[in-house]
mmCIF file of C-alpha atoms and ligand atoms in Angstrom:
data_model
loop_
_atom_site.group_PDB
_atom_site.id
_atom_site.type_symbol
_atom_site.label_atom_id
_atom_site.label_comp_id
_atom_site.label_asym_id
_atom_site.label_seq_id
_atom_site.Cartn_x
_atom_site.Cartn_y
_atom_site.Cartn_z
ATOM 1 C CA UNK A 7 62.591 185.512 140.216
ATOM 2 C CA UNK A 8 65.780 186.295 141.869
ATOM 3 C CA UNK A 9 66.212 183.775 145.132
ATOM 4 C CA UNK A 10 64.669 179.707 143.882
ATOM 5 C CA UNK A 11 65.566 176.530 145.512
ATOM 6 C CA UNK A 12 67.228 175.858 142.972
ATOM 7 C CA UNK A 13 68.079 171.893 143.102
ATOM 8 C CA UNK A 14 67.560 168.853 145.305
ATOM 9 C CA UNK A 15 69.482 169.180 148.807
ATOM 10 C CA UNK A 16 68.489 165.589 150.400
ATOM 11 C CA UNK A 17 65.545 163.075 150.372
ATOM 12 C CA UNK A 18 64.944 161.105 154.250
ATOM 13 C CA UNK A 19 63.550 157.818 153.897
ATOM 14 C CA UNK A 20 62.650 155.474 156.784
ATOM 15 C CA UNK A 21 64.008 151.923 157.606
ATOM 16 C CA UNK A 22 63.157 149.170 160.133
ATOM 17 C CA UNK A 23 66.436 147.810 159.461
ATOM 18 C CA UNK A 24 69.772 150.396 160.254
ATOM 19 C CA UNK A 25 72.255 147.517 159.319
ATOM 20 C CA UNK A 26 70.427 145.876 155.966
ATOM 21 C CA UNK A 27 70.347 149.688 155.532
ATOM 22 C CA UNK A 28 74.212 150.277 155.962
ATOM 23 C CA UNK A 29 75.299 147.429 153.587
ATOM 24 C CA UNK A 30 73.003 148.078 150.752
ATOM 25 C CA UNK A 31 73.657 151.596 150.625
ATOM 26 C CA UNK A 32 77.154 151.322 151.015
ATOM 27 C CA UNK A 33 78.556 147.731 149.947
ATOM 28 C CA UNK A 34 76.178 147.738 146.880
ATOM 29 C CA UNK A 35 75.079 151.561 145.610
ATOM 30 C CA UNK A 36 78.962 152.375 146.919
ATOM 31 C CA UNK A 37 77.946 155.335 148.424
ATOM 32 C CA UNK A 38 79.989 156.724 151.436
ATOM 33 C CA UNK A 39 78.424 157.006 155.562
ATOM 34 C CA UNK A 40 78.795 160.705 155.763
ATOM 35 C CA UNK A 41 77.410 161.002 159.244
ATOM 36 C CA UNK A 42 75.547 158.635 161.886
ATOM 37 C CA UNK A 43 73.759 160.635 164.431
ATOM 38 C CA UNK A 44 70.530 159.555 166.331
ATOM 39 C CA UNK A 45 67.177 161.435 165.564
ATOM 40 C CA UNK A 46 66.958 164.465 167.425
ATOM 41 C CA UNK A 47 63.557 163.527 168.995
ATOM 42 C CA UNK A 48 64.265 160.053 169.746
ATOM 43 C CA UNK A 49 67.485 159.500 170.890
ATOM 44 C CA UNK A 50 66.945 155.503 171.085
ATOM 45 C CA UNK A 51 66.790 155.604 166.946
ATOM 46 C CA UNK A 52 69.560 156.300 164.144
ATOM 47 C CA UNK A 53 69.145 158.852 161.461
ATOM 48 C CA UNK A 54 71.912 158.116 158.730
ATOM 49 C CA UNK A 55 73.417 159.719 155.859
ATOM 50 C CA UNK A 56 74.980 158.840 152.714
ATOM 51 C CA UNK A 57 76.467 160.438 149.986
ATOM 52 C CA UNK A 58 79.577 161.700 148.140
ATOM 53 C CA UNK A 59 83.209 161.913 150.006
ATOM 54 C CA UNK A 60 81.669 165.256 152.212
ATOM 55 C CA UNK A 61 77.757 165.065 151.554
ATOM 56 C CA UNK A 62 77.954 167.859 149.399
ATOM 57 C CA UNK A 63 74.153 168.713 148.854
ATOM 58 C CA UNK A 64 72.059 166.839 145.946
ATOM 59 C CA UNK A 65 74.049 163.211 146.906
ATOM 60 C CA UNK A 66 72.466 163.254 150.145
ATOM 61 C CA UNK A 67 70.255 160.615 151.167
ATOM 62 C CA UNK A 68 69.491 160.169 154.675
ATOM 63 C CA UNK A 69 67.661 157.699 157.017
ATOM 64 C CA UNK A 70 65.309 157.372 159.755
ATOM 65 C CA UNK A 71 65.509 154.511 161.552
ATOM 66 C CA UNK A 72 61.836 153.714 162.800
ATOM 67 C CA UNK A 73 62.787 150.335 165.019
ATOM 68 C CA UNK A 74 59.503 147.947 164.291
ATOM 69 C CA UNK A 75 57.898 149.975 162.405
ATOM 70 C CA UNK A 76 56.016 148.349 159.830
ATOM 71 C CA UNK A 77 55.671 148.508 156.057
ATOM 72 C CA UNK A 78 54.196 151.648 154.628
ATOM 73 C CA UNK A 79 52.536 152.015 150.979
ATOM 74 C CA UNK A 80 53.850 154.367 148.558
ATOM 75 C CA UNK A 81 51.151 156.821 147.214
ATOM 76 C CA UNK A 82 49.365 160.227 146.889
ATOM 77 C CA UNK A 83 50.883 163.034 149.066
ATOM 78 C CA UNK A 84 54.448 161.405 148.981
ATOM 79 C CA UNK A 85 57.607 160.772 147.283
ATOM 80 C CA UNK A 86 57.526 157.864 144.907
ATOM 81 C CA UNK A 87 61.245 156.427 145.763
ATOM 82 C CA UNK A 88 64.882 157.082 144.974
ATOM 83 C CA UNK A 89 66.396 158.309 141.319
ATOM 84 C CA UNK A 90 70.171 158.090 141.270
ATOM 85 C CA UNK A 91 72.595 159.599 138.612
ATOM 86 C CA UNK A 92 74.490 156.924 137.239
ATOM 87 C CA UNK A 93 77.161 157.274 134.193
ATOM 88 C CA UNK A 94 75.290 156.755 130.959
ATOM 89 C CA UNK A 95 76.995 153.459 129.555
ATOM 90 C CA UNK A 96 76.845 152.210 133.357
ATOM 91 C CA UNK A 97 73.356 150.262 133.369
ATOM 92 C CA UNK A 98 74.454 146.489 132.507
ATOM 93 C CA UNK A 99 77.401 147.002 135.489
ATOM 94 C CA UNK A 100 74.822 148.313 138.029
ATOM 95 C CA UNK A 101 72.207 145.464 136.809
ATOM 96 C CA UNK A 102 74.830 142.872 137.452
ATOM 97 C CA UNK A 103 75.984 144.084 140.771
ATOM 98 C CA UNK A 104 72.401 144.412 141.680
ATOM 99 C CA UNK A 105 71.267 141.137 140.444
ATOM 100 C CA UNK A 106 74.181 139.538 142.216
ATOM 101 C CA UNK A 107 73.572 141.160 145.451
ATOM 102 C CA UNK A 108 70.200 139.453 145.547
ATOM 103 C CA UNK A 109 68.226 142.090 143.995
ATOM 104 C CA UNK A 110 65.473 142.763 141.783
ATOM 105 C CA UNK A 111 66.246 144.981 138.503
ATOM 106 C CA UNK A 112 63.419 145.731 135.710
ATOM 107 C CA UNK A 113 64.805 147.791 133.024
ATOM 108 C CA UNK A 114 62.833 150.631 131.332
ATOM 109 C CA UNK A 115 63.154 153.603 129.522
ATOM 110 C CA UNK A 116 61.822 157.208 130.812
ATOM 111 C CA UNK A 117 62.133 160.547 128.789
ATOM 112 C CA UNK A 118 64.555 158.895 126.204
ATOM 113 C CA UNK A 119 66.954 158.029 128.456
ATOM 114 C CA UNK A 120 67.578 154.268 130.382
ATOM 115 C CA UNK A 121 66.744 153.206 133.880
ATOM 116 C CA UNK A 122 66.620 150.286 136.243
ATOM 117 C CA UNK A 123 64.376 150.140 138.815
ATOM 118 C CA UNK A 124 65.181 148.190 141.893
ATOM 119 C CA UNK A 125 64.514 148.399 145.326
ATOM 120 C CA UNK A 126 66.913 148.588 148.600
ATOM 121 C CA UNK A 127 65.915 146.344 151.605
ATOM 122 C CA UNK A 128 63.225 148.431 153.169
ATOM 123 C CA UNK A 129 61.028 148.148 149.793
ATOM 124 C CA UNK A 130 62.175 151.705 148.801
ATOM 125 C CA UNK A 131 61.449 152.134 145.125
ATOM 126 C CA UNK A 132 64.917 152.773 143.607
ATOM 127 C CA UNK A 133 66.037 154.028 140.199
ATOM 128 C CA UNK A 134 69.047 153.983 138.572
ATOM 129 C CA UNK A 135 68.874 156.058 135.783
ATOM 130 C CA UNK A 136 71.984 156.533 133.051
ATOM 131 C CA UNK A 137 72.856 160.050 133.096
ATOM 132 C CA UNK A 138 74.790 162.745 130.465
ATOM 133 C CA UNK A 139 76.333 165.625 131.439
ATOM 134 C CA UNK A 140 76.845 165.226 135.063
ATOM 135 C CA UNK A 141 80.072 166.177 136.260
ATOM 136 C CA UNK A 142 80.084 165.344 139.464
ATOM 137 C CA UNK A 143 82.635 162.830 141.056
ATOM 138 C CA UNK A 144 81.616 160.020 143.155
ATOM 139 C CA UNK A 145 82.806 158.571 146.057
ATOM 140 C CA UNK A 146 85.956 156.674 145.419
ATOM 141 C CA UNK A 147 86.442 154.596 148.649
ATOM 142 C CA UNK A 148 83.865 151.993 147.776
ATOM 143 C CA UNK A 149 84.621 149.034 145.841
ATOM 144 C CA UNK A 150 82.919 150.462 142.849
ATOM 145 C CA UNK A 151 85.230 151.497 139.674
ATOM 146 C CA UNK A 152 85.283 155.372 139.025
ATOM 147 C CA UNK A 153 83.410 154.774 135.153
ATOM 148 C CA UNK A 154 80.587 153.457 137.001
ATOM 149 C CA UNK A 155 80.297 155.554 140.710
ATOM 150 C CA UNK A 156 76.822 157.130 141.046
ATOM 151 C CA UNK A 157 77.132 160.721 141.425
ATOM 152 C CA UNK A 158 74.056 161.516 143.445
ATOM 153 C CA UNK A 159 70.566 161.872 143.434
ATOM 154 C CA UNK A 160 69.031 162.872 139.588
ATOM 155 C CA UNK A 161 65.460 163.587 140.138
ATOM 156 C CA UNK A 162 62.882 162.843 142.566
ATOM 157 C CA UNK A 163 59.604 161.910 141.915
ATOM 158 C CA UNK A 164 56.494 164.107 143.520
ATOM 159 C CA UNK A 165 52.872 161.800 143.308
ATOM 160 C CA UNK A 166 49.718 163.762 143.650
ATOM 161 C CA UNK A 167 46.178 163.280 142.970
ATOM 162 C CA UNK A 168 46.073 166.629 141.560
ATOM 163 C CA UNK A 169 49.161 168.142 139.822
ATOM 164 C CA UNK A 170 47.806 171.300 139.452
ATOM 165 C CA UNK A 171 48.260 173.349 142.740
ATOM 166 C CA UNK A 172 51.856 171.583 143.329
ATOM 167 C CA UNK A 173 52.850 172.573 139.639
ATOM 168 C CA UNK A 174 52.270 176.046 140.825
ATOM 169 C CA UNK A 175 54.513 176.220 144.051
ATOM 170 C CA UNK A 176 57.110 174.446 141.848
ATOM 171 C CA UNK A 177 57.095 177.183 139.181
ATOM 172 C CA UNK A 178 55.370 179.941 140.845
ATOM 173 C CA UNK A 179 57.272 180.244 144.206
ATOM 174 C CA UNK A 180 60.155 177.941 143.691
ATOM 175 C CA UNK A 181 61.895 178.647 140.745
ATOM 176 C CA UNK A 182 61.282 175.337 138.469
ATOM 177 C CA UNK A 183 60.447 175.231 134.658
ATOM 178 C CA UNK A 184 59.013 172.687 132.935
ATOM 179 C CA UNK A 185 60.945 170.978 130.316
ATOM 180 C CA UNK A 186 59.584 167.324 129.327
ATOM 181 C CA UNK A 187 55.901 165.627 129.671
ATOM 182 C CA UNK A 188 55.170 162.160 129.237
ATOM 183 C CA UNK A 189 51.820 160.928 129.276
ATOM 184 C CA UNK A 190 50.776 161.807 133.473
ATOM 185 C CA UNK A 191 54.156 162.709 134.125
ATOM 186 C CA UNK A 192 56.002 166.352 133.756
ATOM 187 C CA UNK A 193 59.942 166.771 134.166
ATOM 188 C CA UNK A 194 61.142 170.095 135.901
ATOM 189 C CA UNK A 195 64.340 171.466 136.453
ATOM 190 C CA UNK A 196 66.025 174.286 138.772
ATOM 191 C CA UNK A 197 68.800 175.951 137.935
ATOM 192 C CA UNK A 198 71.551 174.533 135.562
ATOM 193 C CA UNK A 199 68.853 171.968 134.733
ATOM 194 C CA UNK A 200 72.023 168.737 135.485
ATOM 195 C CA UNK A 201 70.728 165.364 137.492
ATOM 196 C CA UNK A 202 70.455 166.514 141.056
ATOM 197 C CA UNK A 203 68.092 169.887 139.695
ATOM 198 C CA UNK A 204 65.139 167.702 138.559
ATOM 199 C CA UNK A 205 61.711 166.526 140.012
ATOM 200 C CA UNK A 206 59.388 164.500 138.440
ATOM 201 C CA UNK A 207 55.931 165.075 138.486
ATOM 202 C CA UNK A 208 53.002 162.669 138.430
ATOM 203 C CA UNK A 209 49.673 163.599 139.293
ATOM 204 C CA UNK A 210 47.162 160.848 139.174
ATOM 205 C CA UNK A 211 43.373 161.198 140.262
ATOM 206 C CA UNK A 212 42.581 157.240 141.443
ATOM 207 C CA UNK A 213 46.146 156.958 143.278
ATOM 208 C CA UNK A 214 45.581 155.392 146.407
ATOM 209 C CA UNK A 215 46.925 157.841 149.557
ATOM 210 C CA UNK A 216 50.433 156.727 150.828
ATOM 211 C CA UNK A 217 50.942 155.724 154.397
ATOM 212 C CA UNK A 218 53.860 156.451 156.161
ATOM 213 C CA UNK A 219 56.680 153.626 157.315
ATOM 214 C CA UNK A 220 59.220 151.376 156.709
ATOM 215 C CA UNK A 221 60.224 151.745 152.601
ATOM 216 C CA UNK A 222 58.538 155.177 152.265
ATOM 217 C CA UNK A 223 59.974 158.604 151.469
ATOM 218 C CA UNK A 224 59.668 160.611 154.572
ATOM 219 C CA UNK A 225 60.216 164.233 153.087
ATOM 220 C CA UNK A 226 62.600 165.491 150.381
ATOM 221 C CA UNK A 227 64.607 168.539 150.795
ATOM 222 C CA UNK A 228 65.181 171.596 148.272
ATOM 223 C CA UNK A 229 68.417 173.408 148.223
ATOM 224 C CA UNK A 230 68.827 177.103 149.356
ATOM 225 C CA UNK A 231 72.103 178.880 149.287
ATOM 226 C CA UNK A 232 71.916 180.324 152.648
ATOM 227 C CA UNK A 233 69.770 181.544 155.337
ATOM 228 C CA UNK A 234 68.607 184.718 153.876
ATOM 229 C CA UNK A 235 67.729 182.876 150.653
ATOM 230 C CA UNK A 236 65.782 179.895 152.958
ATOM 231 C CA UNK A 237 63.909 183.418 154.560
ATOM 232 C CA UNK A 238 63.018 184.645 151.520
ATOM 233 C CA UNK A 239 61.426 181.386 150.107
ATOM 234 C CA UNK A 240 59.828 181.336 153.422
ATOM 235 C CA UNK A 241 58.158 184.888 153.071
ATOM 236 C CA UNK A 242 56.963 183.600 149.606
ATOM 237 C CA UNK A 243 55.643 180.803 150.686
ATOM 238 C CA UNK A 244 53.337 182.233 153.839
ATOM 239 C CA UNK A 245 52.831 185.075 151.913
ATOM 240 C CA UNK A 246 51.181 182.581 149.466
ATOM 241 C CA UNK A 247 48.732 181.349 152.029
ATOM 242 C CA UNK A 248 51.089 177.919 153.103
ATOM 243 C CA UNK A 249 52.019 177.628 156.633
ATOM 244 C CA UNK A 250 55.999 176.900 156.566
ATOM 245 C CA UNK A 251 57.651 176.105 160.038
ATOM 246 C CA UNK A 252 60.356 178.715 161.073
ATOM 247 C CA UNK A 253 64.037 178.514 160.346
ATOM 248 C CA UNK A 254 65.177 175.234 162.436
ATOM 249 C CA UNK A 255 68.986 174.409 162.737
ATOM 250 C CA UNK A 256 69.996 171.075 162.404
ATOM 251 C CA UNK A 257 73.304 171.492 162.673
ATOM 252 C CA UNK A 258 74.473 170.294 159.466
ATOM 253 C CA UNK A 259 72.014 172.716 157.424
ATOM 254 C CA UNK A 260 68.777 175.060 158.782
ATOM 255 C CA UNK A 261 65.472 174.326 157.747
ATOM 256 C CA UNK A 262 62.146 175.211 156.937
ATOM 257 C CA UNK A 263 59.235 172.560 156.475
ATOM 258 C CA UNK A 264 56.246 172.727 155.192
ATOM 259 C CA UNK A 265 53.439 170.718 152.992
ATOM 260 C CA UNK A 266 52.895 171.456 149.277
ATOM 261 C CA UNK A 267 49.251 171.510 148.139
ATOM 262 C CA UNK A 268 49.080 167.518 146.893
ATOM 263 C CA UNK A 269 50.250 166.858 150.801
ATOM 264 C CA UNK A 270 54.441 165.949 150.248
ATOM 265 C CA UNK A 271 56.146 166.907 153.187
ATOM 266 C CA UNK A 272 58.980 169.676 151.306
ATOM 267 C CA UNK A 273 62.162 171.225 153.493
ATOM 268 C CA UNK A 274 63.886 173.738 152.039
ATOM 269 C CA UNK A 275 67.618 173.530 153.260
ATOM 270 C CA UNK A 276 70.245 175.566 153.305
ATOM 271 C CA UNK A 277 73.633 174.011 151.450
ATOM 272 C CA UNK A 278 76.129 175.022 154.566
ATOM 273 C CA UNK A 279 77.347 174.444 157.441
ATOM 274 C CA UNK A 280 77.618 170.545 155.720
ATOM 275 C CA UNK A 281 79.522 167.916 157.519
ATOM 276 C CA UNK A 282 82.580 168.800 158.601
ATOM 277 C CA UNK A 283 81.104 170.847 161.372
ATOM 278 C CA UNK A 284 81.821 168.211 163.626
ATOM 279 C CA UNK A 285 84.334 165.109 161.394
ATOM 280 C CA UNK A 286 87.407 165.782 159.698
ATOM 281 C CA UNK A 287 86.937 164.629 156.043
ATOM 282 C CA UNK A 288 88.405 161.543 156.872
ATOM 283 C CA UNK A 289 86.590 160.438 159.994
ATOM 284 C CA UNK A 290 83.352 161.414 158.282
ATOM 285 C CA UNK A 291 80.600 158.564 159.232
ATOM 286 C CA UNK A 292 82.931 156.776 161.374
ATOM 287 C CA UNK A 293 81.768 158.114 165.257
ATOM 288 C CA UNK A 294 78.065 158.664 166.427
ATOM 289 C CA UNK A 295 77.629 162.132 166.269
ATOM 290 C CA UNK A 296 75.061 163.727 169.133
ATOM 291 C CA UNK A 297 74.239 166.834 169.907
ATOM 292 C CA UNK A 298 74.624 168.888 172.674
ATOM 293 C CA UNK A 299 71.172 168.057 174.467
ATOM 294 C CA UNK A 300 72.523 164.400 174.461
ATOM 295 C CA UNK A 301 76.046 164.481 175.238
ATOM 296 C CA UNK A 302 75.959 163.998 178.969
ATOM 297 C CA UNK A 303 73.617 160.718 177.973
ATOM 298 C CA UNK A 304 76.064 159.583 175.553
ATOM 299 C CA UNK A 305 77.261 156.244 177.099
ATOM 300 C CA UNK A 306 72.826 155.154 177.658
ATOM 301 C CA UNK A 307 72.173 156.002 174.106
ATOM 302 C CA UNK A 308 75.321 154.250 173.006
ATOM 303 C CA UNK A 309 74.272 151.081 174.636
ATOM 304 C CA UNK A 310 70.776 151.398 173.417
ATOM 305 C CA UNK A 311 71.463 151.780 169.494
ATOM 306 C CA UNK A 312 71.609 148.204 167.426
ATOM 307 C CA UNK A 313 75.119 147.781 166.013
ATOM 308 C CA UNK A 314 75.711 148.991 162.499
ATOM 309 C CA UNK A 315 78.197 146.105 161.641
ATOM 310 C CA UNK A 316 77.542 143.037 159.986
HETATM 311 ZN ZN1 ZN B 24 65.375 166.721 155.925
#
């Protein structure tokens, strides 16, 4: 198989609260605002992103701000929460920062290797898990030493009823091997196999279905090099009998959506244009970015948003 998607691009979550949001993600995780834009159907609502100093793909998490909405329930057909790369002697730092900033941390062990599980202030199952071998740098303008910055996401975690039809897309269409199983739960990996190419995952036949909202995984996004690559997975996939959307730019990366067999919402995305399109490195995060359709509105929706600061 020539063209996979061959890692983990972004996951979008969705939060009631944009500025609990802000601090946890950066004042306690340390990760960096990449970009704060509005979502491009509702132009009254955030959609924020985190991740390393220029969002480079697999450190991207990103947020929909869903103002009232209430709390959903993690289950069947979604994303379980959020698995972070952390440095692997980095655990008792992270459980003390987390413990201090008021939140809960249960330790546990998962294919050999550490974790803590937490969860940021939406309810979003989050995992800090102590990573080898992963060289990439993290962001450096938080107030979080460089031994201990998370580099990005590790894994994500794919819940099903049935693990049977989704293990197929995975392998079969998408490029990912199995490599670990632990009792319900299977380990893949895409490409050179490092945190930020893995999935977890766990098919269960009495899970209860989740239901989207507030401290739920929206969708989770698979990396393609480039358009022609995100076209050729598409081909594969329709070709397979799914029913992906077309190529959609959004600006930042171009798209295509569509739902695996156990009902998780998957976007395959392509790793350019990225971030700077529209910042300079160094004003990254700092301006709302709109796009075009909204410009002329900008001053309305600017008035409408909640503020971001504490
Ligand atoms: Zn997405």
């Amino acid at each position: 198989m020539e063209v996979v998607a061959a890692g983990l691009h972004h996951l979008t979550a969705v939060t009631a609260d944009p500025r609990a949001n802000v601090r946890f993600y950066t004042r306690v995780l340390g990760l960096r605002l990449v970009k704060r834009t509005v979502n491009f159907d509702d132009p009254s609502a955030y959609h924020l992103y985190y991740g390393d100093a220029i969002g480079t793909p697999g450190t991207l998490l990103t947020f929909f701000h869903w103002p009232g909405a209430s709390r959903g329930r993690v289950g069947a057909g979604q994303v379980g929460g959020i698995q972070l790369s952390a440095p692997h002697d980095s655990l008792d730092f992270w459980a003390e920062r987390l413990r201090r900033a008021g939140c809960p941390v249960t330790p546990d062990t998962r294919f050999g290797a550490p974790l803590l599980i937490t969860s940021d202030p939406d309810g979003i199952p989050t995992e800090i898990l102590a990573c080898r071998e992963d060289p990439r740098p993290g962001w450096t303008g938080a107030d979080v030493p460089p031994p201990y910055q998370l580099r990005g996401m590790a894994g994500a975690e794919l819940r099903v009823r049935d693990s049977r039809q989704t293990l197929r897309v995975l392998q079969e269409l998408l490029g990912w091997r199995e490599v670990a199983a632990e009792a319900d739960r299977r380990r893949l990996v895409a490409g050179p196999g490092q945190p930020g190419h893995w999935l977890e995952l766990v098919g269960e036949p009495t899970l209860q279905s989740g239901r989207p909202g507030a401290g739920t995984v929206h969708h989770l996004a698979l990396r393609a090099a480039d358009a022609r690559a995100s076209e050729l997975l598409r081909a594969r996939l329709l070709a397979a009998g799914a029913a992906p959307s077309p190529l959609i730019d959004r600006t930042y990366f171009r798209s295509v959506y569509f739902r695996e067999p156990g009902g998780i919402l998957l976007e395959i995305a392509t790793d350019g244009p990225g971030f700077l399109v529209d910042e300079t490195v160094a004003a990254l995060g700092t301006g709302l970015m709109l796009p075009p359709a909204f410009a002329s509105a900008r001053a309305e929706i600017l008035a409408a948003l909640p503020s971001l600061d504490d």
